[in-house]
Tab-separated table of C-alpha atoms in Angstrom:
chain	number	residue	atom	x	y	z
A	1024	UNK	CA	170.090	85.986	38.390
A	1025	UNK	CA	171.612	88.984	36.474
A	1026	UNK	CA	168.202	90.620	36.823
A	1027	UNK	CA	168.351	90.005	40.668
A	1028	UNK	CA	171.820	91.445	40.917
A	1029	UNK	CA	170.559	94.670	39.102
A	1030	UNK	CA	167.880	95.072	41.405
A	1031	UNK	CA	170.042	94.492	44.608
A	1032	UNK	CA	172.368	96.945	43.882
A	1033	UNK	CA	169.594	99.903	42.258
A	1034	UNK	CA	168.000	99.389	45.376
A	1035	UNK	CA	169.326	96.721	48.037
A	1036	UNK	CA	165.968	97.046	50.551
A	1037	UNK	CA	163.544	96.362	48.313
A	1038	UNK	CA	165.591	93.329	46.481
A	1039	UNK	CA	166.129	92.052	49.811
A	1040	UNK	CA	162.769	92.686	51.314
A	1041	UNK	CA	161.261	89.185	50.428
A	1042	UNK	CA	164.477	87.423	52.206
A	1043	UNK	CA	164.186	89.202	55.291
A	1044	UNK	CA	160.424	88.015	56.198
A	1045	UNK	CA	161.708	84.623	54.951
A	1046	UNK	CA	164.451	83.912	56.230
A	1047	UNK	CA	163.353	84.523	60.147
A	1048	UNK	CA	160.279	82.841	58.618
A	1049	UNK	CA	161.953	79.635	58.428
A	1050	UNK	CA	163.475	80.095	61.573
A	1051	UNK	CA	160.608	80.727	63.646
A	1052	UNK	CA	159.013	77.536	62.036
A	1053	UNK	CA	161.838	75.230	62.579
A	1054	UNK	CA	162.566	76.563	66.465
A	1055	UNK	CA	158.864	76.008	66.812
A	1056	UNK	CA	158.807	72.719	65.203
A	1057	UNK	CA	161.563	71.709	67.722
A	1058	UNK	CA	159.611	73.290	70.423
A	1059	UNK	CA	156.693	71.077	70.299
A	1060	UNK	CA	158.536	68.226	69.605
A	1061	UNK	CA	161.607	68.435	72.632
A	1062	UNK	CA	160.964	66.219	75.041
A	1063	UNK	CA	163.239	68.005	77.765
A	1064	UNK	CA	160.992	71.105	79.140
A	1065	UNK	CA	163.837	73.692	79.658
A	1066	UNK	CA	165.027	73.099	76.000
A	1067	UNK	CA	161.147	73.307	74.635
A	1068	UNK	CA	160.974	76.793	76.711
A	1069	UNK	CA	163.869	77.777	75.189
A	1070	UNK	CA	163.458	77.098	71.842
A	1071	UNK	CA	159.478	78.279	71.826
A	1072	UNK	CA	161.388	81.609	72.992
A	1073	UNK	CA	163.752	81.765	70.277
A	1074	UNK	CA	160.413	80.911	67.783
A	1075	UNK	CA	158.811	84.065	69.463
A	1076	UNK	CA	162.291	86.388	68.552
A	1077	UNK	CA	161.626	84.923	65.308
A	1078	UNK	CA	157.958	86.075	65.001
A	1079	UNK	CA	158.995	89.496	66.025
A	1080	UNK	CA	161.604	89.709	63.445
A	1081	UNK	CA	159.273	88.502	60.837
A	1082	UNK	CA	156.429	90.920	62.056
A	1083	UNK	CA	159.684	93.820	61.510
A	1084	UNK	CA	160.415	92.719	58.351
A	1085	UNK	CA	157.045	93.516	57.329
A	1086	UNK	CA	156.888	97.023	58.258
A	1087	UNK	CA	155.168	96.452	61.981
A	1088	UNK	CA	157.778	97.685	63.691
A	1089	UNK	CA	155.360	98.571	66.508
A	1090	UNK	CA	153.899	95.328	67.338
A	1091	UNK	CA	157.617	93.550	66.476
A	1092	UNK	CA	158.922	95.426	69.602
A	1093	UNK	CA	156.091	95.294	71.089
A	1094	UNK	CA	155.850	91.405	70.164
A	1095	UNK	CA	160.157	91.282	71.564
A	1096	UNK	CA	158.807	92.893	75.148
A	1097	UNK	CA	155.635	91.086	76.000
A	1098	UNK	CA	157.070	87.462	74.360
A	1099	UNK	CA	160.123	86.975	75.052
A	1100	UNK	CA	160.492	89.782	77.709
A	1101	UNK	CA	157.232	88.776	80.193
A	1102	UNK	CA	155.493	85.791	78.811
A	1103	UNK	CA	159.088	82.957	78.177
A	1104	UNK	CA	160.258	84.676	81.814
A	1105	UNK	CA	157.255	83.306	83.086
A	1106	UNK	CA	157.084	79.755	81.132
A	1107	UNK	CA	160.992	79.434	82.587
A	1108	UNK	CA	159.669	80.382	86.169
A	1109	UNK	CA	156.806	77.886	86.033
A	1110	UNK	CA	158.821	75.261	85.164
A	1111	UNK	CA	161.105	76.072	88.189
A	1112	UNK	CA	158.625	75.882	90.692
A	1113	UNK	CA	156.363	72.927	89.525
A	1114	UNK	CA	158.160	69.336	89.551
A	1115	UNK	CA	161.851	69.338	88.780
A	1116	UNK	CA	162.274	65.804	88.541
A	1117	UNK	CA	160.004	65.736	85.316
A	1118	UNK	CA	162.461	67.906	83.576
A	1119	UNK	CA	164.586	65.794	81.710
A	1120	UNK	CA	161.574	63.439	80.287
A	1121	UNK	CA	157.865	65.028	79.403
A	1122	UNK	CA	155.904	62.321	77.870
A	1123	UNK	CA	153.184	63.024	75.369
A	1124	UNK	CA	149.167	62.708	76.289
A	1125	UNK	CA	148.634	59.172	77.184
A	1126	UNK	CA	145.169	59.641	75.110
A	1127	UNK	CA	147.409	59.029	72.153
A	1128	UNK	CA	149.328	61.799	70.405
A	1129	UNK	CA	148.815	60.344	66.990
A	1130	UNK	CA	145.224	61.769	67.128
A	1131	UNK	CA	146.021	65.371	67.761
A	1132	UNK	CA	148.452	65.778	64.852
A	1133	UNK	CA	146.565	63.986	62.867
A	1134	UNK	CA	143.890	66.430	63.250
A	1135	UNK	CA	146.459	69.187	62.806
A	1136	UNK	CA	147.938	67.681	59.893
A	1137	UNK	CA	144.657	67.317	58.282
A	1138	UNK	CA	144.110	71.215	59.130
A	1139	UNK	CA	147.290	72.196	57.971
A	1140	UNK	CA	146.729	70.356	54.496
A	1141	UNK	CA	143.268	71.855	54.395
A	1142	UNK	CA	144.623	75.298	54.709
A	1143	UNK	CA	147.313	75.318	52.638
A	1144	UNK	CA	144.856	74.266	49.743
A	1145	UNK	CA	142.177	76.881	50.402
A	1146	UNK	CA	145.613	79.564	50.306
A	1147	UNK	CA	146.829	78.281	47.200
A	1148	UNK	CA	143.640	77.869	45.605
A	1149	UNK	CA	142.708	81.244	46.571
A	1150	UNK	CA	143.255	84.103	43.792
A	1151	UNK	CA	142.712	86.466	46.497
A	1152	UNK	CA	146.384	85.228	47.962
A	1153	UNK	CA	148.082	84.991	45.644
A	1154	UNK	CA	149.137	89.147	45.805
A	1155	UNK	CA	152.697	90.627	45.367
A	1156	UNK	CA	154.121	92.717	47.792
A	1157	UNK	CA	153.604	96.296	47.480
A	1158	UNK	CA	156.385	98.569	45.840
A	1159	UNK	CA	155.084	101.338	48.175
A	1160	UNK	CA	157.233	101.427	51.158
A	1161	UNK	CA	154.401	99.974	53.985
A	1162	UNK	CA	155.216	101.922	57.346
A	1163	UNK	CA	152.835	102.283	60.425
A	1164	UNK	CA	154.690	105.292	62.253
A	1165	UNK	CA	154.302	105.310	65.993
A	1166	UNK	CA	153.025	108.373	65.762
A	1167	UNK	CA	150.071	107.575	63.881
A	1168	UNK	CA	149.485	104.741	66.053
A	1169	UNK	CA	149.417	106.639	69.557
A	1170	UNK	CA	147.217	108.621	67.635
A	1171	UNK	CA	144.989	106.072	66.745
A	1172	UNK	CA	145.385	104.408	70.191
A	1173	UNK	CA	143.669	107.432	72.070
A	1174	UNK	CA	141.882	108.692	69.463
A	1175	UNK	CA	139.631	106.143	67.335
A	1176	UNK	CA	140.252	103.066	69.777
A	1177	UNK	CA	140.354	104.726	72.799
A	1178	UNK	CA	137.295	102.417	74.394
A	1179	UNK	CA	139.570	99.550	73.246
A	1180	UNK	CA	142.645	100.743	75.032
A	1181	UNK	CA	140.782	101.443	78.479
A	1182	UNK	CA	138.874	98.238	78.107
A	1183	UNK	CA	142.311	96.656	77.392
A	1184	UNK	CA	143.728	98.240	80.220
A	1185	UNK	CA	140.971	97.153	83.046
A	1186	UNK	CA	141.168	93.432	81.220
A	1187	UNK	CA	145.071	93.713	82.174
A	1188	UNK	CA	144.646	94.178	85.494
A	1189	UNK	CA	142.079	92.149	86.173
A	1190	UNK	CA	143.752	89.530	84.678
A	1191	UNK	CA	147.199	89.714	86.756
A	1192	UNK	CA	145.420	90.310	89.678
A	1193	UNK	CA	143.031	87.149	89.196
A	1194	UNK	CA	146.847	85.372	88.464
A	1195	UNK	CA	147.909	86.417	91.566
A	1196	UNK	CA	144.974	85.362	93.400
A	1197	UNK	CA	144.648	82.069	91.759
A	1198	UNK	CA	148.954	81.580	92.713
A	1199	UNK	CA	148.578	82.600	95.869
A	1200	UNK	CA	149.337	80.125	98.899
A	1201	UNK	CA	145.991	79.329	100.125
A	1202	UNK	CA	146.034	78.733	104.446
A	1203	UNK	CA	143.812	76.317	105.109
A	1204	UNK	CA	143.521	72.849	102.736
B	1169	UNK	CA	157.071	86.972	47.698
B	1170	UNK	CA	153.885	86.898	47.778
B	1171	UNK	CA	151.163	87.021	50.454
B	1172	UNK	CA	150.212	82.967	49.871
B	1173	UNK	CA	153.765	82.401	51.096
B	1174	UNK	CA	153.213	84.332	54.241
B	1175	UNK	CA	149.808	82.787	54.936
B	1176	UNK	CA	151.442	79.293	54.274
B	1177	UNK	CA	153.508	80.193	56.914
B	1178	UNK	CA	151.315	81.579	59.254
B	1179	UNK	CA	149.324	78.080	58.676
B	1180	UNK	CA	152.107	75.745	59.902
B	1181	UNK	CA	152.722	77.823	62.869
B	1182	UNK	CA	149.116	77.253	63.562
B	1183	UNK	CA	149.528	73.907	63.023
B	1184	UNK	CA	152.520	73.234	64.944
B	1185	UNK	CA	150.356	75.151	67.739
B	1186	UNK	CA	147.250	72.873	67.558
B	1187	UNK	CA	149.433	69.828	67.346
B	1188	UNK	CA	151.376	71.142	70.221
B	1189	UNK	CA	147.895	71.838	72.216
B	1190	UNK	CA	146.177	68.364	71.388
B	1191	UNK	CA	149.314	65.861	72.081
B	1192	UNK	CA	151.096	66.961	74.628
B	1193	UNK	CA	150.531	66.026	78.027
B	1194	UNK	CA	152.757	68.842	80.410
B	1195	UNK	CA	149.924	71.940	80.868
B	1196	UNK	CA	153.054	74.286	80.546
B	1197	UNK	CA	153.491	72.911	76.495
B	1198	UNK	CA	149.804	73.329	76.085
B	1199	UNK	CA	149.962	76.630	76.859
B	1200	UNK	CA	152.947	77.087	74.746
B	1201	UNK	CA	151.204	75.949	71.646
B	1202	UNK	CA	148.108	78.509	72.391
B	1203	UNK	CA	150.791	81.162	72.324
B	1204	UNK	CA	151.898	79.485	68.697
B	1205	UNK	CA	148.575	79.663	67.610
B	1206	UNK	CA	147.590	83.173	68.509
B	1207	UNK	CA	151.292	84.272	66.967
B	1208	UNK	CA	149.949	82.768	63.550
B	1209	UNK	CA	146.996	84.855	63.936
B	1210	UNK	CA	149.096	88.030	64.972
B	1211	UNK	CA	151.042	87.131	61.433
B	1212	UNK	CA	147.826	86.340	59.446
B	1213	UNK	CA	146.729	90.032	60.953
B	1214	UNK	CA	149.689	91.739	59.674
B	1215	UNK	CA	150.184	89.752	56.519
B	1216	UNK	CA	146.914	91.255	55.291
B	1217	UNK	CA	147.756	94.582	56.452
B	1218	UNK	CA	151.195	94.749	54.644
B	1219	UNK	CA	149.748	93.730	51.263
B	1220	UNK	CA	146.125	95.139	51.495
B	1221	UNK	CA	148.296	98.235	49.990
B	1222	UNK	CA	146.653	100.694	52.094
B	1223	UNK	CA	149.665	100.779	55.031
B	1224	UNK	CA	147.790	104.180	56.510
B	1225	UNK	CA	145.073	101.941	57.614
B	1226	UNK	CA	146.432	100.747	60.647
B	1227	UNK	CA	143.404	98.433	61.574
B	1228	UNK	CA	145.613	95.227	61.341
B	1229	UNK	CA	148.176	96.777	63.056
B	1230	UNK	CA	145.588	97.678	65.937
B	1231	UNK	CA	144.317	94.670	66.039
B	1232	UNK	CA	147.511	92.563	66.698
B	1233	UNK	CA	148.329	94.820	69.058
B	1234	UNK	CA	145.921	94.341	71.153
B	1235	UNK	CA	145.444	90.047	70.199
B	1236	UNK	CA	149.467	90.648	71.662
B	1237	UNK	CA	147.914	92.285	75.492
B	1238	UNK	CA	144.821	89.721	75.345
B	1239	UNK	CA	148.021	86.941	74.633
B	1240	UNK	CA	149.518	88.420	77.706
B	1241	UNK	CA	146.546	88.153	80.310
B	1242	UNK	CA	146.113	84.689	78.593
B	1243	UNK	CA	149.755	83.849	79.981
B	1244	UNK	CA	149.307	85.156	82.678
B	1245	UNK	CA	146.142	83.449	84.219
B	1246	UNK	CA	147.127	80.085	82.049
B	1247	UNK	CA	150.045	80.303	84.174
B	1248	UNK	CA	149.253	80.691	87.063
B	1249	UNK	CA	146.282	78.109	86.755
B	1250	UNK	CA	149.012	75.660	86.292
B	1251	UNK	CA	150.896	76.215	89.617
B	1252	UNK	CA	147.280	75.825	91.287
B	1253	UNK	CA	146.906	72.364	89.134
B	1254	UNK	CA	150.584	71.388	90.408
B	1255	UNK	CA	149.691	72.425	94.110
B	1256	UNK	CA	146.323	70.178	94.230
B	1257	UNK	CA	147.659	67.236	92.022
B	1258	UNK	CA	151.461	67.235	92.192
B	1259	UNK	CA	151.512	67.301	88.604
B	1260	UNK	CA	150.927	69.610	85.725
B	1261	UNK	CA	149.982	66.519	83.395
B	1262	UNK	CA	146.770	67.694	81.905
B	1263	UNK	CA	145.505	63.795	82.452
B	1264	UNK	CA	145.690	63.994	86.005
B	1265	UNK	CA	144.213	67.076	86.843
B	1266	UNK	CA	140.733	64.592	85.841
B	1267	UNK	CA	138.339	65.783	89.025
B	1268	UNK	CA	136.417	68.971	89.316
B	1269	UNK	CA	137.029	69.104	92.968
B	1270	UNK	CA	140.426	69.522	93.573
């Protein structure tokens, strides 16, 4: 503990660099916990959003700072706008009460609780995990990575763009009101 | 801190995701849980990056940037496929939409 308070005040960031990915860590797992377990829609929607400004904190806190913003915008920004409109304008009346899959819910998280458990031994059995942070301060300057976006993954980028529009124009076409029945 | 703490992380989102894809019935939280799950990826992505201790090697950054604009088309048509399923069925219960021809 003395050792701790040493650190913190030689060098506050980097004694406090661990806490900041962990503590929205824990947030974004218990907001998405809640989220896939809320019956009510509106309040899953709601609390899947506040799991996605957790993710984007977390994704800060470990020197993204790109993607965390860009993670903020597209999330929480575009995609929970459109979860919230979508749940608008399909049925209102199944709001309050969203049942689970009348297959049986027991089956699906039992698979993902086997997964999980599976996982979580192959990561703690794994020597290749089990890795410190770096001391070196990790940064990925925007700079660098508008370089790198029209420079080495340019193909990417353009194929990324095309893929975008396609895809919101297909989402318009599949939305829109079709005349005849 | 270390990076198994991170990954273990990462996992349960996953996790949460699958669970989240598998049991429930509304389209709209199956959706939701794909966006979990490709969020646990982003993290497993940049999780690797931070630690691999070469930071100036921005291919994990690259990468979940662009598993981030895939996400969004994802949304996008997943979304929109749902207000088709609602038009055709009156629901967005993934059990009823159960015929090929709408």
């Amino acid at each position: 503990m003395d050792a701790f308070c040493q650190s913190l005040c030689a060098d506050p960031i980097a004694a406090l660099s661990g806490w900041f990915v962990l503590v929205p860590s824990l947030v974004l797992l218990l907001s998405a916990a809640a989220a896939v377990a809320a019956r009510n829609l509106v309040r899953a929607a709601l609390l899947a959003t506040l799991s996605f400004v957790a993710l984007g904190v977390v994704f800060i806190a470990l020197g993204a700072e790109f993607v965390g913003f860009a993670q903020l915008l597209v999330y929480v920004g575009a995609v929970a706008m459109l979860i919230v409109f979508v749940i608008l304008l399909t049925k209102p009346e199944q709001l309050a009460r969203s049942p689970l899959a009348g297959a049986g819910p027991a089956g699906g998280i039992l698979v993902a609780f086997a997964l999980l458990a599976a996982l979580l031994g192959f990561i703690f059995a794994s020597p290749a995990a089990d890795k410190a942070l770096p001391a070196a301060a990790a940064a990925a300057p925007v700079a660098a990575i508008g370089r790198a976006l029209l420079g080495e993954y340019v193909v990417v980028f353009i194929a990324l763009g095309v893929l975008l529009t396609a895809a919101l124009i297909g989402a318009a076409v599949i939305a829109l009101e079709d005349e005849e029945p | 801190m270390t990076l198994q703490i991170v990954l273990a992380v990462s996992a349960v989102l996953f996790c949460f995701g699958l669970a989240a894809a598998f049991s429930r019935a509304n389209a709209i939280m199956v959706l939701v849980g794909i966006e979990f799950m490709l969020g646990a990826a982003n993290l497993n992505f940049l999780a690797f990056w931070r630690f691999s201790g070469d930071p100036a090697a921005l291919t994990g950054v690259m990468f979940a940037i662009f598993s981030i604009a895939v996400a969004a088309a994802e949304a996008a048509v997943g979304l929109a496929i749902v207000i088709l399923v609602h038009r055709r069925f009156r629901s967005v219960e993934v059990d009823d939409a159960n015929q090929l021809r709408g």
